[in-house]
Amino acid sequence: MGKTLFDKVWDAHVVDTIENGPQILYIDKHLIHEVTSPQAFNELKQRGIPVARPHKIVATADHNTPTVNQHLPIKDALSRKQLTQLSKNCKENNIPLYDLGHKNNGIVHVIAPELGFTQPGMTMVCGDSHTSTHGAFGTIAFGIGTSQVAQVFASQCLLLQKPKSLRVSVNGNLKKGVLPKDVILYIIAKLGTNSGTGFFCEYAGNVFEEMSMEGRMTVCNMSIEMGARGGMIAPDQTTFDYVAGKEYAPKGEEFDKKVAYWKTLPTDTDATFDKEYSFDAADIEPMITYGTNPGMGIKITENIPDFNDSSFEKSLEYMNFKKGESLINKPINYVFIGSCTNSRIEDFRIAAAYVKGKQKATNVNAWLVPGSQKVAKQITEEGLQTVFEAAGFVLRQPGCSACLAMNDDKIPEGEYCVSTSNRNFEGRQGQGSRTILASPLVAAATAVEGKIIDITQHLN
Amino acid sequence: MEKFTKLTSRAVPLATENIDTDQIIPARFLKATDKVGFGDNVFRDWRFHKDGSLNNEFVLNNTNYSGSILVAGDNFGCGSSREHAAWALTGYGFKVIVSSFFADIFKGNALNNGLLPVQVSAGYLKELMAYLQENPTSEIVVNLEEQSIETAIGTATFDIDPYKKTCMINGYDDIDYLISKKDQITAFEAQNMN
């Protein structure tokens, strides 16, 4: 019987199998950041264990960093201490760090692909659930807890049960204005937030084949929001073209050899999955969420559903929405374009194309936060910054920012924020804040109109 | 890691479904560089109002309920991979979480911190939740060796990875095991990396 893409990559990394127990999986690349690594470094230090493979680790500061005045000392004492600790730990253990201000600094899931660390067929981990992003390259990539960060530090391996396999296929033609973010929000709304738990998901079909790498990253990024540890898309020419020439990607003959191997990775035609779903691309429309988990999403033109369930009602009460209500024309004072889901150059091109020649609504505070220094530079070089500034927007500096509001980028209590991030949990963007997840196009349109509009009526 | 074999305790029923790790420990408390003190802020924004006063409607603030077992709604621990959620729950004093479904990363983090996730059927959870709401002093017995949970509504069994069960009963963690495999890992690298 044939093998899936996931099987092929997983099986190539199994060091050993414990009888009636987990397998030892070898990890090719370990990404770390300031929030989930300090306790792991402490653990090793206390036990006198060295970091096994420092050259297989890459560090960046992103979760807890300011997005203005990055050249100045960080005001918040605890944040400053966490960043100092990261620098110290990396220095002591010879781990390369892209610290605040470095030309390669940025959100961990934005910088690893753009520097060529992310490559097809690899196993990658990070103490961050959105590590699933890297699956866009045909990589087994997943988030881990801090105890596991320590395990990878100590051995470059993890003890894991092989997850079950799931395939989500989307075929057909996407409608105008439907972006990769809408595709994944649609899938999660259809399947629910725990449909993928215990599974690794492969996305298949012409919709994903025709997507750019940026789009594929957006899709795989949100796999965890349906509970799947990771999502994957088969590597193809689009993947190889993206990886080619990146700073840390293989070069010349070595690259050609790798490509030959990467071409063997796609799922065999006779392989089977534990669970399969398929959707028609034509049914997908621009999406928004109305509740407090990413599965609570609707087409922007639909009304909030009417379920008789206490958790559902609690969620609507938090959002101050009513069953059966439409979100069109809801006034919105905050818009966030950023996060590891939607902060790549393509996302800013989409937003800029919409706002060009228009003006930001006066009631809106819009935070545009590039995913990395490289993205920020590209925004300037492509003239997008001029477009944004002419429309009344200000660009901030790279980081996770208002996606999780660990820094000062917090949405005030009771306010709605139309956000391109990945989670609309209670208080996710600041205590009492109310998040509405959407694509960069819907977010840009909201910023211009000062309210949610039916974007499908505004596309020429 | 602390050993776990058997626990007899009262329980706190928290009926909400899809409790994410942002609720268990909000991001603004993740700035610490050690594992201490997270228990003070477990379910922070549900336990306290914004002005810092207690939210008396939240079950953890209801003095009728106590104990080191949390009985929670379906899909507990979804969202962020932050292990701080497990540290917050153990720091507060919980040793067992009972639910009808656990998110993947949270489940692993719990097991790595001696916090036992006990998965029961949706029907059993519903009945148990309703019973505990009416009978707060009712005790629950969780036996890891027998993989059983005994409550006033009956006894149920639960699944656990046999390797993880051994680890919890003996207080072992994965690092010891992985380091013992060092030579095998090096040999794997020599064979597979060019």
XYZ file of C-alpha atoms in Angstrom:
654
model
C 0.000 0.000 0.000
C 1.169 3.511 -0.790
C 2.402 6.030 1.717
C 1.182 9.507 2.505
C 3.415 12.577 2.429
C 3.242 12.534 6.229
C 4.223 8.832 6.446
C 7.227 9.359 4.198
C 8.636 12.252 6.214
C 7.789 10.698 9.589
C 9.224 7.269 8.778
C 12.472 8.845 7.549
C 12.973 10.386 11.015
C 12.219 7.462 13.353
C 15.324 6.599 15.371
C 13.656 3.816 17.360
C 10.273 2.490 18.488
C 9.519 1.608 22.093
C 7.462 -1.561 22.399
C 3.840 -0.614 23.221
C 4.970 2.963 23.441
C 6.033 6.040 21.539
C 8.679 6.427 18.851
C 11.880 8.434 19.037
C 11.575 11.062 16.319
C 14.637 12.955 15.100
C 14.206 16.728 14.779
C 15.999 18.541 11.930
C 15.343 22.113 13.001
C 14.396 23.570 16.362
C 13.117 27.156 16.454
C 13.067 28.990 19.769
C 11.861 32.348 21.120
C 11.969 34.241 24.391
C 8.708 33.057 25.993
C 8.789 29.255 25.949
C 12.544 28.606 26.128
C 13.892 30.043 29.438
C 12.460 27.291 31.653
C 13.888 24.657 29.284
C 17.369 26.193 29.472
C 17.021 26.288 33.283
C 16.031 22.623 33.357
C 19.148 21.577 31.436
C 21.367 23.770 33.543
C 19.976 22.365 36.803
C 20.559 18.813 35.583
C 23.988 19.559 34.120
C 22.955 18.502 30.611
C 24.520 20.294 27.605
C 22.540 21.417 24.524
C 23.131 18.510 22.126
C 23.027 20.187 18.673
C 23.208 23.987 18.943
C 23.699 24.369 15.157
C 20.250 22.835 14.586
C 18.591 25.585 16.614
C 17.600 29.087 15.470
C 16.444 31.767 17.915
C 14.509 34.987 17.479
C 12.818 37.523 19.755
C 9.214 38.109 18.683
C 6.406 37.433 21.191
C 7.239 40.035 23.760
C 8.901 42.785 21.729
C 7.680 46.359 21.167
C 6.586 47.355 17.642
C 7.662 50.990 18.000
C 11.050 52.448 18.937
C 12.839 49.104 18.847
C 16.158 50.955 19.013
C 15.382 52.137 22.562
C 15.703 49.978 25.701
C 12.495 48.017 26.353
C 10.377 49.833 28.943
C 8.683 46.835 30.543
C 11.138 45.320 33.055
C 9.840 41.738 32.758
C 9.897 41.798 28.953
C 13.392 43.236 29.005
C 14.528 40.510 31.384
C 13.052 37.789 29.179
C 14.923 39.113 26.131
C 18.170 39.478 28.079
C 17.747 35.911 29.260
C 17.309 34.706 25.665
C 20.497 36.494 24.535
C 22.411 35.069 27.483
C 21.139 31.509 26.929
C 21.923 31.640 23.203
C 25.394 33.035 23.827
C 26.229 30.426 26.475
C 25.080 27.606 24.217
C 26.363 28.884 20.837
C 22.880 29.199 19.371
C 22.425 31.709 16.525
C 20.026 34.479 17.609
C 18.280 37.106 15.511
C 17.745 39.577 18.286
C 15.601 42.701 18.222
C 16.913 45.074 15.549
C 18.849 42.387 13.625
C 18.147 42.461 9.874
C 16.819 38.877 10.077
C 14.634 39.469 13.147
C 10.913 38.825 13.023
C 8.169 36.369 13.891
C 9.671 32.903 14.142
C 7.268 31.421 11.553
C 7.942 34.239 9.100
C 11.736 34.330 9.305
C 12.500 30.584 9.128
C 10.932 30.172 5.656
C 12.299 33.455 4.284
C 15.842 32.559 5.398
C 15.613 29.077 3.881
C 15.731 27.164 7.187
C 12.362 25.625 6.352
C 12.754 22.955 3.674
C 10.567 20.113 2.391
C 10.869 16.717 4.059
C 12.176 18.100 7.347
C 10.944 17.694 10.895
C 10.671 21.051 12.669
C 9.488 22.007 16.139
C 9.062 25.173 18.182
C 7.506 26.012 21.525
C 4.624 27.647 19.691
C 1.459 26.013 18.389
C 1.610 27.867 15.055
C 4.732 25.945 14.072
C 2.272 24.119 11.813
C 2.928 27.033 9.392
C 6.053 25.306 8.021
C 3.947 22.359 6.827
C 3.310 24.509 3.749
C 6.666 23.197 2.490
C 5.806 19.495 2.956
C 7.506 19.598 6.336
C 6.391 17.856 9.523
C 6.239 20.896 11.782
C 4.398 21.187 15.070
C 4.225 23.086 18.323
C 5.622 21.639 21.536
C 5.549 22.451 25.239
C 8.545 23.678 27.210
C 9.328 20.198 28.631
C 9.660 19.053 25.027
C 11.836 22.073 24.187
C 14.158 20.776 26.913
C 14.012 17.252 25.451
C 15.044 18.498 22.015
C 17.814 20.596 23.581
C 19.078 17.494 25.388
C 18.798 14.932 22.585
C 17.639 16.528 19.284
C 14.745 14.043 19.536
C 11.221 13.730 20.910
C 9.193 10.782 22.175
C 5.938 10.755 20.237
C 3.033 8.545 19.238
C 2.538 8.724 15.488
C -0.625 10.787 14.871
C -3.451 9.574 12.635
C -3.825 10.934 9.111
C -6.449 13.308 7.800
C -6.859 14.801 4.328
C -8.872 17.897 3.502
C -9.344 18.431 -0.228
C -10.644 21.613 -1.805
C -11.177 21.595 -5.552
C -12.726 24.023 -8.026
C -12.442 27.755 -8.610
C -12.263 30.229 -5.756
C -14.501 33.261 -6.116
C -13.077 36.743 -6.434
C -12.007 38.175 -3.089
C -11.673 34.732 -1.466
C -8.192 34.467 0.028
C -6.273 31.578 1.643
C -7.400 32.906 5.057
C -11.034 32.515 3.986
C -10.344 28.951 2.833
C -8.945 27.891 6.202
C -11.574 29.812 8.219
C -14.227 28.063 6.095
C -12.678 24.621 6.728
C -12.474 25.232 10.499
C -16.048 26.572 10.596
C -17.235 23.426 8.783
C -15.205 20.898 10.787
C -15.010 22.505 14.249
C -12.142 23.272 16.608
C -11.408 19.694 17.695
C -11.971 17.774 14.465
C -8.246 17.472 13.855
C -7.104 16.529 17.359
C -4.855 13.461 17.232
C -4.357 13.932 13.485
C -1.843 15.437 11.090
C -3.688 17.056 8.199
C -2.750 17.118 4.533
C -4.392 19.796 2.383
C -4.886 18.616 -1.176
C -6.631 19.715 -4.352
C -6.115 22.322 -7.036
C -6.945 25.220 -4.668
C -3.801 24.561 -2.611
C -1.731 23.594 -5.652
C -2.489 26.994 -7.186
C -1.716 28.937 -3.993
C 1.488 30.879 -3.433
C 3.807 29.765 -0.606
C 2.518 32.699 1.462
C -1.048 31.450 1.001
C -0.088 27.879 1.854
C 1.600 29.131 5.038
C -1.594 30.958 6.050
C -3.580 27.744 5.616
C -1.145 25.418 7.422
C -0.674 28.019 10.181
C -4.265 27.591 11.337
C -4.285 23.757 11.337
C -3.942 23.873 15.120
C -7.203 25.859 15.299
C -9.059 22.711 14.286
C -6.968 20.761 16.778
C -4.512 19.199 14.302
C -0.930 19.217 15.519
C 0.169 20.088 12.016
C -0.896 20.592 8.412
C 1.042 19.767 5.248
C 0.932 20.549 1.552
C 2.859 18.465 -0.975
C 6.022 20.198 -2.184
C 5.966 21.145 -5.874
C 7.629 23.569 -8.275
C 6.121 26.545 -6.369
C 7.863 25.241 -3.225
C 11.204 24.614 -4.932
C 11.160 28.065 -6.565
C 10.502 29.688 -3.183
C 13.309 27.809 -1.405
C 15.846 28.304 -4.227
C 18.390 30.992 -3.439
C 17.333 31.564 0.159
C 20.246 32.340 2.467
C 20.360 29.016 4.327
C 18.881 26.794 1.601
C 21.113 24.249 -0.154
C 22.873 25.597 -3.242
C 23.953 24.276 -6.659
C 24.314 20.533 -7.018
C 23.233 19.940 -3.448
C 19.995 21.805 -4.147
C 19.314 19.706 -7.267
C 19.895 16.523 -5.256
C 17.448 17.728 -2.621
C 14.824 18.628 -5.228
C 15.070 15.109 -6.660
C 14.334 13.761 -3.152
C 11.592 16.302 -2.455
C 9.830 15.192 -5.652
C 9.404 11.694 -4.144
C 7.516 13.043 -1.109
C 3.940 13.663 -2.360
C 1.295 11.165 -1.221
C 1.125 8.014 -3.366
C -2.104 7.642 -5.319
C -2.999 4.375 -3.530
C -2.307 5.712 -0.014
C -5.255 5.882 2.384
C -6.122 8.299 5.193
C -7.852 7.655 8.530
C -10.270 10.496 7.802
C -11.067 12.507 4.645
C -13.142 15.587 3.890
C -13.621 17.426 0.648
C -15.112 20.788 -0.172
C -16.128 22.683 -3.283
C -14.117 25.883 -3.749
C -17.152 27.631 -5.231
C -18.970 27.385 -1.880
C -16.325 29.478 -0.082
C -16.876 33.204 0.435
C -15.036 35.883 2.414
C -15.311 34.772 6.045
C -15.480 36.411 9.475
C -15.782 35.026 12.989
C -18.458 36.072 15.460
C -17.530 34.084 18.587
C -14.657 33.187 20.874
C -13.072 30.280 19.039
C -11.887 30.103 15.405
C -14.548 27.513 14.558
C -17.252 30.144 15.126
C -17.000 31.563 11.615
C -19.563 32.528 8.968
C -19.564 33.870 5.430
C -19.484 37.650 5.753
C -22.990 37.825 4.238
C -24.471 35.240 6.617
C -26.211 35.803 9.953
C -24.961 34.434 13.280
C -26.464 30.964 13.764
C -28.950 30.104 16.485
C -27.769 27.261 18.728
C -29.319 26.409 22.062
C -26.103 25.727 23.966
C -24.708 27.388 27.088
C -21.067 27.628 25.872
C -22.308 29.145 22.588
C -24.476 31.657 24.462
C -21.617 32.539 26.828
C -19.477 33.232 23.788
C -22.061 35.531 22.140
C -22.556 37.337 25.437
C -18.816 38.026 25.605
C -18.864 39.348 22.030
C -22.075 41.321 22.681
C -23.671 39.789 19.578
C -27.156 38.308 19.177
C -28.240 35.054 17.608
C -29.463 35.566 14.042
C -27.801 38.964 13.677
C -25.710 40.100 10.663
C -22.274 41.665 11.241
C -22.500 43.883 8.155
C -22.394 47.578 9.159
C -21.068 46.854 12.670
C -18.873 49.854 13.580
C -15.259 48.815 14.214
C -12.614 50.984 15.874
C -9.592 48.662 15.677
C -7.978 46.795 12.787
C -4.870 44.609 13.070
C -3.004 43.370 10.010
C -0.195 41.137 11.168
C 0.675 37.866 13.029
C 2.309 34.645 11.814
C -0.916 33.968 9.887
C -1.007 37.101 7.702
C 2.049 39.345 7.925
C 3.949 38.332 4.814
C 4.551 40.540 1.791
C 1.581 39.150 -0.145
C -0.775 40.146 2.702
C 0.458 43.751 2.595
C 0.223 43.811 -1.209
C -3.432 42.794 -0.932
C -4.146 45.410 1.747
C -2.264 48.128 -0.193
C -4.080 47.331 -3.447
C -7.402 47.885 -1.654
C -6.514 51.056 0.252
C -4.751 52.734 -2.688
C -6.506 56.036 -3.411
C -8.798 55.645 -0.381
C -8.563 57.013 3.170
C -8.604 55.254 6.512
C -11.817 55.960 8.445
C -11.188 58.489 11.220
C -12.663 56.251 13.946
C -10.255 53.407 13.173
C -6.949 52.695 14.890
C -5.174 50.473 12.385
C -2.050 48.554 13.342
C -0.057 47.263 10.391
C 2.705 45.017 11.711
C 5.051 43.299 9.233
C 6.138 39.760 10.122
C 9.834 40.449 9.795
C 12.507 43.028 9.023
C 12.714 41.562 5.529
C 8.972 42.029 4.972
C 9.238 45.592 6.324
C 12.061 46.318 3.883
C 10.110 44.842 0.995
C 7.062 46.970 1.899
C 9.214 50.075 1.547
C 11.002 48.918 -1.611
C 7.765 48.041 -3.395
C 6.298 51.460 -2.596
C 3.537 50.003 -0.416
C 4.559 52.157 2.519
C 3.840 55.271 0.454
C 0.404 53.881 -0.416
C -0.381 53.137 3.242
C 0.867 56.513 4.456
C -1.106 58.396 1.789
C -4.212 56.565 3.020
C -3.504 57.579 6.632
C -1.958 54.335 7.905
C 1.224 54.028 9.951
C 3.432 50.944 9.717
C 4.833 49.492 12.921
C 7.987 47.395 13.458
C 7.972 43.562 13.247
C 6.727 41.216 15.977
C 3.792 39.141 17.200
C 2.170 42.336 18.490
C -1.618 42.444 18.976
C -2.078 38.785 18.031
C -1.505 37.868 21.659
C -0.998 41.303 23.207
C 1.977 40.400 25.373
C 3.522 43.765 24.578
C 1.798 47.171 24.672
C -0.248 46.506 21.512
C -3.488 45.775 23.337
C -7.069 46.288 22.143
C -9.040 48.117 24.876
C -11.801 46.428 26.875
C -15.107 46.079 25.040
C -13.690 47.160 21.657
C -13.988 45.057 18.518
C -10.902 44.383 16.430
C -11.063 42.998 12.914
C -7.847 41.043 12.914
C -5.864 38.940 10.446
C -4.489 36.852 13.325
C -5.474 33.309 14.243
C -7.336 33.328 17.568
C -10.472 35.081 18.746
C -10.336 33.691 22.288
C -11.679 35.862 25.128
C -9.149 38.571 25.955
C -6.639 37.282 23.416
C -5.870 40.793 22.124
C -6.108 42.464 25.536
C -8.331 42.045 28.580
C -11.975 42.322 27.545
C -11.127 42.826 23.848
C -13.358 41.278 21.178
C -11.666 39.757 18.141
C -13.202 39.196 14.710
C -10.912 37.102 12.515
C -10.751 37.896 8.813
C -8.525 38.056 5.733
C -6.186 41.011 5.044
C -8.644 42.189 2.368
C -11.608 42.281 4.780
C -9.395 43.902 7.420
C -8.232 46.614 4.980
C -11.809 47.279 3.857
C -12.933 47.562 7.501
C -10.168 50.082 8.175
C -11.289 52.218 5.227
C -15.018 52.041 5.984
C -14.864 52.094 9.788
C -17.342 49.224 9.812
C -17.713 45.693 8.475
C -18.865 45.744 4.870
C -19.937 43.116 2.381
C -16.630 43.013 0.543
C -18.154 40.952 -2.262
C -20.057 44.104 -3.349
C -16.862 46.170 -3.525
C -14.711 44.129 -5.883
C -14.297 45.141 -9.493
C 8.355 14.994 38.292
C 6.005 14.116 41.160
C 4.762 10.511 41.241
C 1.074 9.753 40.806
C -0.690 6.526 41.722
C -4.048 7.151 43.367
C -5.983 10.224 44.460
C -9.151 10.661 46.495
C -10.496 14.198 46.419
C -13.489 16.461 46.009
C -13.801 18.094 42.595
C -14.610 21.457 41.027
C -17.112 21.342 38.127
C -16.353 23.863 35.333
C -18.947 23.161 32.648
C -17.583 25.472 29.904
C -16.516 23.797 26.659
C -13.443 24.620 24.541
C -11.507 26.151 27.436
C -8.366 27.449 25.733
C -4.962 27.941 27.329
C -5.348 31.743 27.026
C -8.153 31.449 29.624
C -6.131 29.075 31.826
C -3.239 31.559 31.862
C -3.508 34.831 29.882
C -0.499 35.835 27.748
C 0.367 38.848 29.895
C 1.512 36.442 32.638
C 3.975 34.618 30.379
C 6.848 37.017 31.011
C 8.391 34.945 33.807
C 11.566 32.974 33.171
C 10.838 30.263 35.781
C 7.903 27.957 36.525
C 6.913 29.408 39.886
C 3.839 31.462 40.742
C 1.588 30.742 37.757
C -1.025 29.187 40.095
C -1.859 32.656 41.427
C -3.100 33.652 37.992
C -4.864 30.490 36.823
C -8.149 31.463 35.079
C -7.218 35.026 36.040
C -9.817 36.843 33.939
C -12.609 34.502 35.019
C -11.662 34.542 38.717
C -11.221 38.290 38.980
C -12.979 41.363 37.612
C -10.825 43.908 35.823
C -10.627 46.032 38.997
C -9.069 43.082 40.820
C -12.156 42.152 42.851
C -13.261 38.504 43.043
C -15.852 37.284 40.565
C -18.123 35.424 42.961
C -20.014 33.807 40.126
C -16.973 31.818 38.963
C -16.898 28.271 40.300
C -13.324 28.435 41.671
C -14.477 31.249 43.954
C -17.466 29.276 45.218
C -16.468 28.060 48.668
C -18.833 25.094 48.395
C -16.349 23.527 45.995
C -12.803 22.424 46.709
C -10.342 19.679 45.880
C -7.527 18.864 43.497
C -9.677 17.509 40.655
C -11.048 19.825 37.962
C -13.982 18.478 35.954
C -14.176 20.535 32.764
C -16.180 20.757 29.528
C -15.273 19.168 26.200
C -12.042 20.030 24.304
C -10.131 21.270 27.343
C -6.783 23.018 26.768
C -7.137 23.994 23.108
C -5.119 26.810 21.568
C -1.616 27.898 22.473
C 1.121 25.372 23.313
C 2.103 27.293 26.465
C 3.136 24.797 29.145
C 2.495 27.664 31.550
C -1.139 26.413 31.485
C -0.088 23.116 33.057
C 2.158 24.978 35.545
C -0.765 27.270 36.457
C -3.130 24.355 37.093
C -0.616 22.359 39.165
C 0.506 25.559 40.893
C -3.084 26.142 41.993
C -3.215 22.606 43.351
C -4.927 20.538 40.669
C -3.588 17.021 40.126
C -6.279 15.616 37.815
C -8.395 17.122 35.015
C -11.475 15.181 33.932
C -13.004 16.007 30.541
C -14.595 14.287 27.559
C -11.820 15.527 25.243
C -8.378 17.095 25.587
C -6.409 19.137 23.073
C -3.247 17.401 21.965
C -0.440 19.703 23.064
C -2.072 20.426 26.419
C -2.462 16.707 27.125
C 1.256 16.143 26.507
C 2.213 19.132 28.640
C -0.018 17.904 31.488
C 1.526 14.434 31.422
C 5.016 15.971 31.459
C 4.112 17.814 34.672
C 2.441 15.057 36.678
C -1.033 16.435 35.950
C -3.260 13.522 34.942
C -5.763 14.050 32.096
C -8.673 11.623 32.565
C -10.814 11.311 29.458
C -14.363 10.021 29.994
C -17.346 9.697 27.653
C -19.491 12.760 26.918
C -22.445 11.095 28.669
C -20.452 10.279 31.795
C -19.064 13.827 31.935
C -22.512 15.378 31.620
C -23.917 13.240 34.412
C -20.894 13.795 36.640
C -20.981 17.550 36.087
C -24.676 17.719 37.024
C -24.126 15.523 40.093
C -21.191 17.597 41.369
C -23.117 20.834 40.909
C -25.744 19.469 43.335
C -23.344 17.536 45.591
C -20.154 19.577 46.041
C -18.767 17.408 48.857
C -18.947 14.191 46.846
C -15.536 12.535 46.508
C -13.870 11.084 43.436
C -11.240 8.336 43.420
C -8.765 8.287 40.519
C -6.582 5.189 40.309
C -3.851 5.372 37.686
C -2.658 1.776 38.033
C -6.162 0.494 37.350
C -6.933 3.383 34.966
C -10.237 3.942 36.721
C -12.303 6.836 37.985
C -14.838 6.090 40.710
C -17.577 8.629 41.394
C -21.066 8.672 42.862
C -22.498 8.134 39.380
C -20.429 5.009 38.783
C -16.986 3.801 37.819
C -15.419 4.393 34.412
C -12.072 3.469 32.924
C -9.764 5.734 30.941
C -6.970 5.273 28.416
C -3.380 6.358 28.844
C -0.246 5.618 26.828
C 1.454 2.709 28.708
C 4.838 4.458 28.526
C 3.414 7.684 29.981
C 1.632 5.671 32.692
C 4.933 4.154 33.793
C 6.530 7.615 33.768
C 3.784 9.087 35.980
C 3.723 6.212 38.456
C 7.511 6.378 38.866
C 7.996 10.110 38.421
C 10.279 9.673 35.370
C 10.504 12.172 32.540
C 11.420 11.792 28.866
C 14.808 13.508 29.118
C 16.348 10.635 31.103
C 15.120 8.139 28.543
C 16.258 10.145 25.517
C 19.728 10.740 26.948
C 20.098 6.998 27.493
C 19.617 6.646 23.705
C 22.413 9.073 22.832
C 24.564 6.576 20.911
C 21.638 5.375 18.861
C 20.735 8.981 17.986
C 24.318 9.710 16.906
C 24.336 6.563 14.764
C 21.040 7.646 13.170
C 22.572 11.008 12.304
C 25.656 9.395 10.777
C 23.467 7.211 8.601
C 20.918 9.803 7.528
C 22.574 13.204 7.411
C 25.028 14.081 4.732
